[in-house]
Amino acid sequence: MLAQIKDLAANLAPRLIEIRRHLHSHPELSGQEYQTAAYVAGVLSSCGLQVAEGVGKVGVIGELRGQGNDSRLLAIRTDMDALPIQERTGLPFGSRQPGVMHACGHDVHATVGLGTAMVLSQLGAALPGSIRFLFQPAEETAQGAAWMVQDGAMEGVTGILSVHVFPSIPAGVIGIRYGALTAAADDLEITILGESGHGARPHEAIDAIWIASQVITALQQAISRTQNPLRPVVLTIGQINGGRAPNVIAEQVKLLGTVRSLHPETSASLPSWIEQIVAGVCQIYGARYEFNYRHGTPSVQNDTAMTHLLETAAAEAWGDRGIQMLHEPSLGAEDFSIYLQHAPGSMFRLGVGFKDRHNYPLHHPQFAVDEAAIITGVVTLAYAAYRYWQTAPKHPSH
Ligand code: NI
């Protein structure tokens, strides 16, 4: 089966590069992927998939029905949006949209998703179960996954796979990681409420600026003394506003920040932990406070069985040298985690780096990919999808 999948993918290579270059030269911003979605839907229909458009506002779903009697449903998720960046790659198929660029490789993701659909649709009777392809909008703004789920994209799904390009891994190599792949990214807003007064008579006032500085210091010190150092927490206050005049004691200071963490239990405990420190410091000096904590995108936690599926499929397809085990997660965020609240899944890193020239990072105006990676991605996903039905089904608990 692997040889057949590799053959099918190799035959599709010129068509896939054409698709990728079309998508690359026609980038669209998050939530506005109308042309991209229509194009994706067209390709899916031409392979005989059942297509639904306008899922999750601008998203597309393509369903490939298996011929066998395995009731499990595997989802393969890719994204389609570009970034507000002026492209400077100088490529002949560069962006035709001023100020918009596929600088995060989502053009490659969508192409890999389409290529996988093309390959698997040609396997026909060999597929014992069904596969649902999710093409989501608005990943960069961390909205698209939630929109897709709201519209029922995960109904009946028993497992999900996804992919993200990675320029620091060479093309032809797959990056695999068990457990935490990306961080939870939360928003923090603290207002310290003191009492105004004359700058010369601090004892008659409650100085919100001084208390805010104590709160910031206490939080940073508490991270190092009360959080498990093996479960990292990054708390950054990026904005601070307060005070009216040099000789007037400020009555109010607002602190705005971002909080990153990798472990779900840590993430869940952060709001009350932070508030306790704020409350403690304010109480010592007689201030009041307002506290708002918003959980944003959760951490991507790659499921063990689904990651093992990717690892064994990639190992069979490319050998040990085609796999790089990733020792570190990223403190960036990725809304694939929203799907993982509904089914176990795993995301792998697709190496797109050139071996013989400088590789610019993601979100850089000169970011470029070695297109050989497209076939690596398609074969890996298609073969992992095929192997999904060779694994024992997990019986739902009653
Ligand atoms: Ni991205």
Short mmCIF file of C-alpha atoms and ligand atoms in Angstrom, two decimals:
data_model
loop_
_atom_site.label_atom_id
_atom_site.label_comp_id
_atom_site.label_asym_id
_atom_site.label_seq_id
_atom_site.Cartn_x
_atom_site.Cartn_y
_atom_site.Cartn_z
CA MET A 1 0.00 0.00 0.00
CA LEU A 2 2.87 2.39 0.83
CA ALA A 3 4.39 1.86 -2.63
CA GLN A 4 1.01 2.54 -4.25
CA ILE A 5 0.57 5.75 -2.21
CA LYS A 6 4.08 6.91 -3.12
CA ASP A 7 3.40 6.25 -6.82
CA LEU A 8 0.10 8.12 -6.77
CA ALA A 9 1.73 11.06 -4.98
CA ALA A 10 4.69 11.15 -7.36
CA ASN A 11 2.34 11.26 -10.35
CA LEU A 12 0.48 14.17 -8.76
CA ALA A 13 3.64 16.19 -8.00
CA PRO A 14 3.44 18.60 -10.99
CA ARG A 15 -0.27 19.24 -10.35
CA LEU A 16 0.35 19.84 -6.63
CA ILE A 17 3.12 22.34 -7.31
CA GLU A 18 0.78 24.12 -9.70
CA ILE A 19 -1.91 24.24 -6.96
CA ARG A 20 0.53 25.48 -4.36
CA ARG A 21 1.82 28.26 -6.62
CA HIS A 22 -1.71 29.32 -7.47
CA LEU A 23 -2.60 29.56 -3.77
CA HIS A 24 0.69 31.31 -3.02
CA SER A 25 0.15 34.02 -5.61
CA HIS A 26 -3.46 34.60 -4.46
CA PRO A 27 -3.21 34.99 -0.66
CA GLU A 28 -6.18 36.12 1.42
CA LEU A 29 -6.35 37.44 4.98
CA SER A 30 -7.97 35.61 7.91
CA GLY A 31 -11.74 35.27 7.56
CA GLN A 32 -11.65 36.50 3.94
CA GLU A 33 -10.48 33.30 2.22
CA TYR A 34 -13.34 33.36 -0.33
CA GLN A 35 -11.34 32.66 -3.51
CA THR A 36 -9.13 30.12 -1.76
CA ALA A 37 -12.16 28.28 -0.33
CA ALA A 38 -13.91 28.18 -3.72
CA TYR A 39 -10.73 26.86 -5.35
CA VAL A 40 -10.28 24.19 -2.65
CA ALA A 41 -13.93 23.14 -2.95
CA GLY A 42 -13.51 22.80 -6.73
CA VAL A 43 -10.51 20.49 -6.42
CA LEU A 44 -12.26 18.36 -3.76
CA SER A 45 -15.39 17.99 -5.91
CA SER A 46 -13.31 16.96 -8.91
CA CYS A 47 -11.92 14.05 -6.82
CA GLY A 48 -15.45 12.91 -6.03
CA LEU A 49 -15.58 14.03 -2.40
CA GLN A 50 -18.79 15.22 -0.80
CA VAL A 51 -18.14 18.94 -0.32
CA ALA A 52 -19.68 21.48 2.08
CA GLU A 53 -18.78 25.15 1.73
CA GLY A 54 -19.34 28.01 4.16
CA VAL A 55 -18.57 25.80 7.18
CA GLY A 56 -17.03 27.95 9.94
CA LYS A 57 -17.88 31.09 7.91
CA VAL A 58 -15.37 30.60 5.05
CA GLY A 59 -14.17 27.03 5.67
CA VAL A 60 -14.59 23.95 3.49
CA ILE A 61 -15.23 20.31 4.39
CA GLY A 62 -14.68 17.41 2.02
CA GLU A 63 -15.78 13.94 3.02
CA LEU A 64 -14.41 10.75 1.50
CA ARG A 65 -16.60 7.75 2.22
CA GLY A 66 -14.81 4.50 2.99
CA GLN A 67 -16.00 1.23 1.47
CA GLY A 68 -15.53 -0.90 4.56
CA ASN A 69 -17.50 -1.18 7.78
CA ASP A 70 -15.19 0.62 10.20
CA SER A 71 -17.38 3.30 11.79
CA ARG A 72 -14.46 5.46 12.89
CA LEU A 73 -14.08 8.83 11.21
CA LEU A 74 -10.64 10.36 10.76
CA ALA A 75 -10.29 14.12 10.23
CA ILE A 76 -7.36 15.80 8.48
CA ARG A 77 -7.14 19.51 9.19
CA THR A 78 -5.31 22.19 7.24
CA ASP A 79 -5.65 25.98 7.16
CA MET A 80 -5.85 28.53 4.33
CA ASP A 81 -5.18 32.09 5.54
CA ALA A 82 -2.28 34.44 4.80
CA LEU A 83 -0.69 37.33 6.72
CA PRO A 84 -0.64 41.13 6.34
CA ILE A 85 3.00 41.11 5.14
CA GLN A 86 4.49 42.54 1.93
CA GLU A 87 6.24 39.63 0.17
CA ARG A 88 9.91 40.13 -0.71
CA THR A 89 10.90 36.67 -2.01
CA GLY A 90 11.23 37.77 -5.63
CA LEU A 91 9.64 34.46 -6.72
CA PRO A 92 7.90 34.43 -10.13
CA PHE A 93 4.75 33.11 -8.42
CA GLY A 94 4.97 35.63 -5.57
CA SER A 95 1.91 37.31 -4.06
CA ARG A 96 -0.22 39.33 -6.47
CA GLN A 97 -1.99 40.90 -3.51
CA PRO A 98 -0.10 43.95 -2.20
CA GLY A 99 0.57 43.68 1.53
CA VAL A 100 -0.69 40.10 1.84
CA MET A 101 1.56 37.03 1.85
CA HIS A 102 1.51 33.32 2.60
CA ALA A 103 4.39 33.75 5.05
CA CYS A 104 3.29 30.94 7.39
CA GLY A 105 3.03 28.21 4.75
CA HIS A 106 -0.73 27.77 4.92
CA ASP A 107 -0.66 27.58 1.09
CA VAL A 108 1.49 24.46 1.53
CA HIS A 109 -0.86 23.09 4.21
CA ALA A 110 -3.92 23.46 1.97
CA THR A 111 -2.01 21.86 -0.92
CA VAL A 112 -0.94 18.93 1.26
CA GLY A 113 -4.57 18.52 2.37
CA LEU A 114 -5.75 18.50 -1.25
CA GLY A 115 -2.97 16.13 -2.32
CA THR A 116 -3.89 13.72 0.47
CA ALA A 117 -7.54 13.84 -0.63
CA MET A 118 -6.51 13.16 -4.25
CA VAL A 119 -4.35 10.18 -3.30
CA LEU A 120 -6.85 8.62 -0.88
CA SER A 121 -9.78 9.11 -3.27
CA GLN A 122 -7.89 6.91 -5.75
CA LEU A 123 -7.50 4.08 -3.22
CA GLY A 124 -11.26 3.52 -3.30
CA ALA A 125 -12.17 0.10 -1.93
CA ALA A 126 -8.95 -0.13 0.08
CA LEU A 127 -10.26 2.43 2.56
CA PRO A 128 -12.22 0.71 5.36
CA GLY A 129 -13.47 3.96 6.96
CA SER A 130 -14.30 7.56 6.11
CA ILE A 131 -12.09 10.62 6.13
CA ARG A 132 -13.18 14.21 6.63
CA PHE A 133 -10.90 16.94 5.27
CA LEU A 134 -11.18 20.24 7.15
CA PHE A 135 -9.91 23.40 5.43
CA GLN A 136 -10.25 26.08 8.07
CA PRO A 137 -10.07 29.85 7.74
CA ALA A 138 -8.59 32.36 10.20
CA GLU A 139 -5.91 30.32 11.97
CA GLU A 140 -3.64 33.37 12.36
CA THR A 141 -6.31 35.16 14.37
CA ALA A 142 -7.07 31.99 16.40
CA GLN A 143 -10.76 32.11 15.40
CA GLY A 144 -11.20 29.58 12.58
CA ALA A 145 -11.04 26.33 14.55
CA ALA A 146 -13.77 27.48 16.93
CA TRP A 147 -15.94 28.55 13.96
CA MET A 148 -15.50 25.13 12.33
CA VAL A 149 -16.31 23.24 15.54
CA GLN A 150 -19.38 25.42 16.12
CA ASP A 151 -20.65 24.39 12.68
CA GLY A 152 -20.30 20.70 13.54
CA ALA A 153 -16.98 19.95 11.84
CA MET A 154 -15.99 17.55 14.63
CA GLU A 155 -19.29 15.65 14.90
CA GLY A 156 -18.55 11.93 14.75
CA VAL A 157 -14.79 12.44 14.41
CA THR A 158 -12.77 9.81 16.29
CA GLY A 159 -9.25 11.04 15.51
CA ILE A 160 -7.61 14.06 13.86
CA LEU A 161 -4.27 14.78 12.20
CA SER A 162 -2.69 18.07 11.15
CA VAL A 163 0.52 19.55 9.83
CA HIS A 164 2.55 22.75 10.08
CA VAL A 165 5.58 23.66 7.98
CA PHE A 166 8.88 24.27 9.75
CA PRO A 167 11.79 25.99 7.94
CA SER A 168 14.49 24.87 10.39
CA ILE A 169 13.87 21.20 9.46
CA PRO A 170 15.09 20.24 5.95
CA ALA A 171 12.55 19.23 3.31
CA GLY A 172 12.07 15.46 3.31
CA VAL A 173 12.12 15.25 7.10
CA ILE A 174 9.14 15.12 9.48
CA GLY A 175 9.23 16.57 13.02
CA ILE A 176 7.38 14.49 15.60
CA ARG A 177 6.58 15.39 19.17
CA TYR A 178 4.62 13.61 21.89
CA GLY A 179 2.67 15.74 24.37
CA ALA A 180 2.86 19.53 24.39
CA LEU A 181 3.62 21.04 20.97
CA THR A 182 2.54 24.66 21.49
CA ALA A 183 1.62 26.82 24.47
CA ALA A 184 -1.63 28.12 25.89
CA ALA A 185 -1.85 31.88 25.33
CA ASP A 186 -4.04 33.80 27.79
CA ASP A 187 -4.85 37.49 28.30
CA LEU A 188 -4.42 39.23 31.65
CA GLU A 189 -5.87 42.56 32.81
CA ILE A 190 -5.29 43.93 36.33
CA THR A 191 -6.46 47.32 37.62
CA ILE A 192 -4.98 48.58 40.90
CA LEU A 193 -7.33 51.00 42.66
CA GLY A 194 -5.65 53.33 45.21
CA GLU A 195 -6.41 56.84 46.41
CA SER A 196 -5.12 60.05 44.92
CA GLY A 197 -3.23 62.63 46.95
CA HIS A 198 -0.42 65.20 47.01
CA GLY A 199 2.94 63.87 45.88
CA ALA A 200 4.53 65.39 48.99
CA ARG A 201 2.16 63.64 51.45
CA PRO A 202 2.14 59.93 50.51
CA HIS A 203 0.81 58.90 53.94
CA GLU A 204 -2.52 60.58 53.09
CA ALA A 205 -2.93 58.58 49.84
CA ILE A 206 -2.74 55.03 48.49
CA ASP A 207 -0.16 55.04 45.70
CA ALA A 208 -1.45 52.82 42.88
CA ILE A 209 1.79 53.14 40.85
CA TRP A 210 3.98 51.94 43.70
CA ILE A 211 1.56 49.10 44.50
CA ALA A 212 1.44 48.11 40.81
CA SER A 213 5.23 47.86 40.81
CA GLN A 214 5.01 45.61 43.89
CA VAL A 215 2.43 43.44 42.12
CA ILE A 216 4.65 43.02 39.04
CA THR A 217 7.69 42.19 41.16
CA ALA A 218 5.71 39.76 43.33
CA LEU A 219 4.33 37.96 40.27
CA GLN A 220 7.73 37.52 38.62
CA GLN A 221 9.32 36.32 41.87
CA ALA A 222 6.41 34.00 42.64
CA ILE A 223 6.83 32.28 39.26
CA SER A 224 10.38 31.32 40.18
CA ARG A 225 9.51 30.23 43.76
CA THR A 226 6.04 28.71 43.54
CA GLN A 227 5.64 27.34 40.00
CA ASN A 228 7.19 24.01 39.04
CA PRO A 229 10.28 25.01 37.00
CA LEU A 230 9.72 21.97 34.76
CA ARG A 231 6.30 23.36 33.85
CA PRO A 232 7.13 26.75 32.43
CA VAL A 233 5.01 29.84 32.87
CA VAL A 234 5.84 33.08 31.06
CA LEU A 235 4.00 36.16 32.31
CA THR A 236 4.67 39.38 30.43
CA ILE A 237 3.12 42.71 31.36
CA GLY A 238 3.34 44.50 28.04
CA GLN A 239 1.32 47.58 28.81
CA ILE A 240 0.94 49.79 31.88
CA ASN A 241 -1.18 52.91 32.20
CA GLY A 242 -1.72 55.20 35.18
CA GLY A 243 -1.17 58.61 36.72
CA ARG A 244 -1.94 62.19 35.63
CA ALA A 245 0.86 64.46 36.85
CA PRO A 246 4.39 64.17 38.33
CA ASN A 247 3.32 65.56 41.70
CA VAL A 248 -0.03 63.79 42.04
CA ILE A 249 -0.23 60.29 43.49
CA ALA A 250 -2.01 58.00 41.00
CA GLU A 251 -5.29 56.54 42.12
CA GLN A 252 -5.50 53.90 39.37
CA VAL A 253 -3.09 51.79 37.30
CA LYS A 254 -4.02 49.30 34.59
CA LEU A 255 -1.69 46.40 33.72
CA LEU A 256 -2.18 44.37 30.54
CA GLY A 257 -0.28 41.20 29.78
CA THR A 258 -0.03 37.79 28.15
CA VAL A 259 0.46 34.50 29.99
CA ARG A 260 1.94 31.40 28.31
CA SER A 261 2.03 27.87 29.71
CA LEU A 262 2.41 24.32 28.39
CA HIS A 263 0.56 22.05 30.82
CA PRO A 264 -3.24 22.06 30.98
CA GLU A 265 -3.28 21.71 34.80
CA THR A 266 -0.91 24.66 35.12
CA SER A 267 -3.00 26.65 32.69
CA ALA A 268 -6.18 25.94 34.64
CA SER A 269 -4.59 26.98 37.92
CA LEU A 270 -3.14 30.29 36.68
CA PRO A 271 -6.13 32.65 37.11
CA SER A 272 -6.62 31.93 40.82
CA TRP A 273 -2.88 31.78 41.47
CA ILE A 274 -2.28 35.19 39.89
CA GLU A 275 -5.32 36.76 41.54
CA GLN A 276 -4.21 35.51 44.95
CA ILE A 277 -0.89 37.34 44.60
CA VAL A 278 -2.56 40.52 43.36
CA ALA A 279 -5.06 40.37 46.23
CA GLY A 280 -2.34 39.73 48.80
CA VAL A 281 -0.19 42.68 47.74
CA CYS A 282 -3.18 45.02 47.50
CA GLN A 283 -4.39 44.00 50.93
CA ILE A 284 -1.03 44.76 52.58
CA TYR A 285 -1.16 48.37 51.35
CA GLY A 286 -4.90 49.00 51.48
CA ALA A 287 -5.62 49.09 47.76
CA ARG A 288 -8.48 47.45 45.88
CA TYR A 289 -8.21 45.77 42.50
CA GLU A 290 -10.12 44.51 39.49
CA PHE A 291 -8.99 41.29 37.88
CA ASN A 292 -9.80 39.86 34.45
CA TYR A 293 -8.26 36.69 33.06
CA ARG A 294 -9.28 35.30 29.68
CA HIS A 295 -8.19 31.83 28.62
CA GLY A 296 -7.21 32.15 24.94
CA THR A 297 -5.98 29.36 22.69
CA PRO A 298 -5.21 26.22 24.72
CA SER A 299 -1.95 24.32 24.41
CA VAL A 300 -1.72 21.71 21.62
CA GLN A 301 -1.32 18.36 23.41
CA ASN A 302 -0.42 15.65 20.93
CA ASP A 303 -2.15 12.36 21.82
CA THR A 304 0.20 9.42 22.36
CA ALA A 305 -1.58 6.89 20.11
CA MET A 306 -2.16 9.38 17.28
CA THR A 307 1.45 10.60 17.48
CA HIS A 308 2.64 7.00 17.41
CA LEU A 309 0.52 6.50 14.28
CA LEU A 310 2.28 9.44 12.58
CA GLU A 311 5.69 8.32 13.77
CA THR A 312 5.33 4.73 12.53
CA ALA A 313 3.82 5.83 9.20
CA ALA A 314 6.68 8.31 8.66
CA ALA A 315 9.30 5.78 9.76
CA GLU A 316 8.02 3.22 7.26
CA ALA A 317 7.78 5.80 4.50
CA TRP A 318 11.08 7.63 5.03
CA GLY A 319 13.25 5.59 7.39
CA ASP A 320 14.84 6.87 10.58
CA ARG A 321 16.62 9.70 8.80
CA GLY A 322 13.28 11.06 7.67
CA ILE A 323 12.14 11.69 11.24
CA GLN A 324 13.33 14.24 13.73
CA MET A 325 12.05 13.89 17.29
CA LEU A 326 11.37 17.42 18.58
CA HIS A 327 12.81 17.89 22.07
CA GLU A 328 11.27 21.28 22.72
CA PRO A 329 7.76 22.61 22.35
CA SER A 330 7.07 26.13 21.09
CA LEU A 331 5.63 28.93 23.25
CA GLY A 332 3.68 30.10 20.22
CA ALA A 333 -0.02 29.28 19.95
CA GLU A 334 -1.97 27.20 17.38
CA ASP A 335 -5.75 26.75 17.34
CA PHE A 336 -5.51 23.06 16.35
CA SER A 337 -5.90 22.64 20.13
CA ILE A 338 -9.60 23.51 19.80
CA TYR A 339 -10.22 20.33 17.76
CA LEU A 340 -8.29 18.29 20.33
CA GLN A 341 -11.00 19.11 22.89
CA HIS A 342 -13.30 16.90 20.76
CA ALA A 343 -11.07 14.01 19.60
CA PRO A 344 -7.52 12.77 20.17
CA GLY A 345 -5.09 13.95 17.52
CA SER A 346 -1.59 14.95 16.59
CA MET A 347 0.12 17.66 14.56
CA PHE A 348 3.50 17.10 12.95
CA ARG A 349 6.08 19.59 11.68
CA LEU A 350 6.75 19.32 7.97
CA GLY A 351 10.35 20.23 7.17
CA VAL A 352 10.43 22.74 4.29
CA GLY A 353 14.02 24.00 4.68
CA PHE A 354 16.43 24.25 1.74
CA LYS A 355 19.63 22.31 2.27
CA ASP A 356 21.87 24.72 0.35
CA ARG A 357 20.67 28.20 1.23
CA HIS A 358 19.54 30.42 4.07
CA ASN A 359 16.10 29.64 5.48
CA TYR A 360 14.08 32.60 6.67
CA PRO A 361 11.74 32.06 9.64
CA LEU A 362 7.95 31.85 9.50
CA HIS A 363 6.22 35.26 9.18
CA HIS A 364 9.29 36.74 7.42
CA PRO A 365 8.75 38.63 4.11
CA GLN A 366 11.38 36.39 2.48
CA PHE A 367 10.05 33.09 3.89
CA ALA A 368 10.21 30.42 1.17
CA VAL A 369 9.77 26.64 1.09
CA ASP A 370 11.45 23.74 -0.69
CA GLU A 371 8.45 22.40 -2.61
CA ALA A 372 9.80 18.84 -2.46
CA ALA A 373 8.24 18.83 1.02
CA ILE A 374 4.73 18.76 -0.45
CA ILE A 375 5.08 15.11 -1.51
CA THR A 376 6.63 14.22 1.85
CA GLY A 377 3.59 15.74 3.56
CA VAL A 378 1.06 14.06 1.26
CA VAL A 379 2.59 10.57 1.53
CA THR A 380 2.97 10.87 5.32
CA LEU A 381 -0.65 11.96 5.85
CA ALA A 382 -2.14 9.56 3.31
CA TYR A 383 -0.24 6.58 4.67
CA ALA A 384 -0.96 7.52 8.31
CA ALA A 385 -4.65 7.82 7.36
CA TYR A 386 -4.58 4.37 5.74
CA ARG A 387 -2.83 2.91 8.78
CA TYR A 388 -5.38 4.51 11.12
CA TRP A 389 -7.74 1.63 10.32
CA GLN A 390 -5.08 -0.95 11.01
CA THR A 391 -4.89 0.22 14.63
CA ALA A 392 -7.28 -1.25 17.17
CA PRO A 393 -10.33 0.90 17.76
CA LYS A 394 -10.70 2.42 21.19
CA HIS A 395 -13.98 1.24 22.66
CA PRO A 396 -16.00 4.13 24.01
CA SER A 397 -16.44 3.92 27.78
CA HIS A 398 -19.98 3.33 28.98
NI NI B 1 0.77 29.00 10.72
#
